[in-house]
Amino acid sequence: MAGIGKSCLARLLFNHIAVANRFDCRLWVFVSTEFNPREVIKELMQPLPGDTTESLHRCLEGKRYLVVLDDEREILLFNRENASRLLLTSRNRVPRMNTPYVHEMKLLGPEKNWPLLLTKAFFEGLQVKRLHEFEIIGREILKKCSGLPLAI
């Protein structure tokens, strides 16, 4: 499902200091709707200096690496040698792909979407006496958003 926060969560994980320290090399690739393996490999090589083929080989050989394929729509095979990882975000429900973990994102419930709306829509310093007035309007807005974080 689009807008539920898959890429945002993947980006937070990708940039986390513990993840950066665990992997020798981290690569992020946005996969377009028209999947083309050659284009994915070209995008993987872009941030690397020098001869891209040699640089990619040098970057990955014998090292632990994390590759994020953002918005992937097809199943890819992946070699898990050297404790390397593939993080895949997809709008489609992914079959269990012989992987140790699949995290399915869920819509936000009322206990989480109200605080999100407060931080995004209302300014700090909202007077408590006006909060009730805004809450009535805000709860109506949240019904229309159906728990989708991007809509909020």
Short mmCIF file of C-alpha atoms in Angstrom, two decimals:
data_model
loop_
_atom_site.label_atom_id
_atom_site.label_comp_id
_atom_site.label_asym_id
_atom_site.label_seq_id
_atom_site.Cartn_x
_atom_site.Cartn_y
_atom_site.Cartn_z
CA MET A 1 0.00 0.00 0.00
CA ALA A 2 1.38 3.40 -0.96
CA GLY A 3 1.86 6.07 1.71
CA ILE A 4 1.99 3.79 4.72
CA GLY A 5 5.61 4.69 5.58
CA LYS A 6 7.67 1.79 4.19
CA SER A 7 10.32 3.97 2.55
CA CYS A 8 10.43 6.33 5.53
CA LEU A 9 11.05 3.43 7.92
CA ALA A 10 13.63 1.93 5.55
CA ARG A 11 15.42 5.32 5.31
CA LEU A 12 15.54 5.65 9.12
CA LEU A 13 17.03 2.17 9.37
CA PHE A 14 19.47 2.80 6.51
CA ASN A 15 20.76 6.00 8.17
CA HIS A 16 20.87 4.65 11.74
CA ILE A 17 24.35 4.76 13.26
CA ALA A 18 24.23 1.09 14.35
CA VAL A 19 23.41 0.03 10.78
CA ALA A 20 26.14 2.26 9.36
CA ASN A 21 28.64 0.68 11.77
CA ARG A 22 27.53 -2.89 10.97
CA PHE A 23 27.95 -2.73 7.19
CA ASP A 24 31.07 -1.89 5.20
CA CYS A 25 28.99 -0.62 2.30
CA ARG A 26 25.37 0.62 2.09
CA LEU A 27 23.55 1.28 -1.18
CA TRP A 28 20.04 2.69 -1.72
CA VAL A 29 18.24 2.21 -5.03
CA PHE A 30 14.78 3.46 -5.94
CA VAL A 31 13.24 0.92 -8.31
CA SER A 32 10.92 2.49 -10.88
CA THR A 33 7.59 1.00 -11.93
CA GLU A 34 9.17 -0.42 -15.08
CA PHE A 35 11.67 -2.77 -13.47
CA ASN A 36 14.90 -3.14 -15.42
CA PRO A 37 17.74 -5.07 -13.73
CA ARG A 38 20.38 -3.22 -15.81
CA GLU A 39 19.06 0.14 -14.59
CA VAL A 40 19.16 -1.06 -10.98
CA ILE A 41 22.79 -2.12 -11.37
CA LYS A 42 23.62 1.21 -13.07
CA GLU A 43 22.06 3.08 -10.16
CA LEU A 44 23.98 0.94 -7.66
CA MET A 45 27.23 1.96 -9.37
CA GLN A 46 26.51 5.71 -9.59
CA PRO A 47 27.83 6.76 -6.16
CA LEU A 48 31.07 4.83 -6.65
CA PRO A 49 34.24 6.58 -7.86
CA GLY A 50 36.40 5.51 -10.79
CA ASP A 51 35.66 2.56 -13.04
CA THR A 52 32.19 1.68 -11.79
CA THR A 53 32.35 -2.08 -12.39
CA GLU A 54 35.64 -2.39 -10.57
CA SER A 55 34.50 -0.01 -7.80
CA LEU A 56 31.31 -2.00 -7.19
CA HIS A 57 33.27 -5.25 -7.08
CA ARG A 58 35.82 -3.69 -4.67
CA CYS A 59 33.03 -2.25 -2.51
CA LEU A 60 31.24 -5.57 -2.11
CA GLU A 61 33.96 -8.24 -2.29
CA GLY A 62 34.41 -9.99 1.06
CA LYS A 63 32.49 -7.26 2.89
CA ARG A 64 29.17 -6.97 4.64
CA TYR A 65 26.82 -4.76 2.71
CA LEU A 66 23.25 -3.53 2.88
CA VAL A 67 21.32 -2.92 -0.33
CA VAL A 68 17.91 -1.23 -0.14
CA LEU A 69 15.64 -1.68 -3.14
CA ASP A 70 12.90 0.86 -2.55
CA ASP A 71 9.47 0.23 -4.11
CA GLU A 72 10.43 -3.13 -5.60
CA ARG A 73 7.56 -4.90 -7.34
CA GLU A 74 9.16 -8.19 -8.32
CA ILE A 75 10.89 -10.86 -6.30
CA LEU A 76 14.67 -10.93 -6.62
CA LEU A 77 17.08 -13.66 -5.64
CA PHE A 78 19.80 -12.57 -3.24
CA ASN A 79 23.00 -14.11 -1.96
CA ARG A 80 23.31 -13.72 1.83
CA GLU A 81 27.05 -14.38 2.11
CA ASN A 82 29.20 -12.32 4.48
CA ALA A 83 26.18 -11.34 6.63
CA SER A 84 25.08 -8.94 3.90
CA ARG A 85 21.43 -7.92 3.75
CA LEU A 86 18.82 -6.91 1.22
CA LEU A 87 16.04 -4.65 2.46
CA LEU A 88 13.15 -4.53 0.03
CA THR A 89 10.13 -2.21 0.22
CA SER A 90 7.13 -3.11 -1.89
CA ARG A 91 3.53 -2.02 -2.35
CA ASN A 92 2.68 -5.59 -3.22
CA ARG A 93 2.24 -8.33 -0.68
CA VAL A 94 5.46 -10.32 -0.95
CA PRO A 95 5.31 -14.12 -0.74
CA ARG A 96 7.51 -15.60 1.97
CA MET A 97 10.71 -15.65 -0.28
CA ASN A 98 12.84 -17.95 1.95
CA THR A 99 13.71 -14.99 4.13
CA PRO A 100 14.05 -14.87 7.91
CA TYR A 101 11.77 -11.84 8.34
CA VAL A 102 8.98 -9.99 6.56
CA HIS A 103 7.59 -6.89 8.27
CA GLU A 104 4.11 -5.97 7.08
CA MET A 105 3.25 -2.31 7.69
CA LYS A 106 -0.17 -1.57 9.13
CA LEU A 107 -2.41 1.48 9.12
CA LEU A 108 -2.21 3.75 12.16
CA GLY A 109 -4.86 3.31 14.82
CA PRO A 110 -6.54 6.22 16.64
CA GLU A 111 -3.97 6.04 19.47
CA LYS A 112 -1.16 6.87 17.01
CA ASN A 113 -2.80 9.01 14.33
CA TRP A 114 -4.04 11.76 16.69
CA PRO A 115 -0.54 12.53 18.09
CA LEU A 116 0.82 12.51 14.50
CA LEU A 117 -1.82 15.02 13.40
CA LEU A 118 -1.06 17.21 16.42
CA THR A 119 2.65 17.37 15.58
CA LYS A 120 2.09 17.94 11.85
CA ALA A 121 -0.92 20.25 11.67
CA PHE A 122 -1.08 22.25 14.88
CA PHE A 123 1.52 24.71 16.04
CA GLU A 124 3.22 24.44 19.41
CA GLY A 125 1.65 26.62 22.03
CA LEU A 126 -1.91 25.72 21.09
CA GLN A 127 -3.93 26.94 24.04
CA VAL A 128 -5.54 24.15 26.04
CA LYS A 129 -8.96 25.84 25.96
CA ARG A 130 -8.94 25.68 22.12
CA LEU A 131 -7.60 22.13 21.94
CA HIS A 132 -11.09 20.60 22.26
CA GLU A 133 -12.34 22.69 19.33
CA PHE A 134 -9.41 21.55 17.19
CA GLU A 135 -9.78 17.94 18.34
CA ILE A 136 -13.33 17.73 16.97
CA ILE A 137 -12.16 18.98 13.56
CA GLY A 138 -8.98 16.89 13.71
CA ARG A 139 -10.82 13.65 14.45
CA GLU A 140 -13.03 14.26 11.40
CA ILE A 141 -9.92 14.80 9.27
CA LEU A 142 -8.42 11.56 10.62
CA LYS A 143 -11.53 9.57 9.65
CA LYS A 144 -10.99 10.69 6.05
CA CYS A 145 -7.29 9.72 6.21
CA SER A 146 -8.18 6.11 7.17
CA GLY A 147 -4.98 5.66 9.22
CA LEU A 148 -2.66 6.32 6.27
CA PRO A 149 0.38 8.29 7.57
CA LEU A 150 1.07 10.05 4.25
CA ALA A 151 -2.51 11.37 4.17
CA ILE A 152 -2.16 12.73 7.71
#
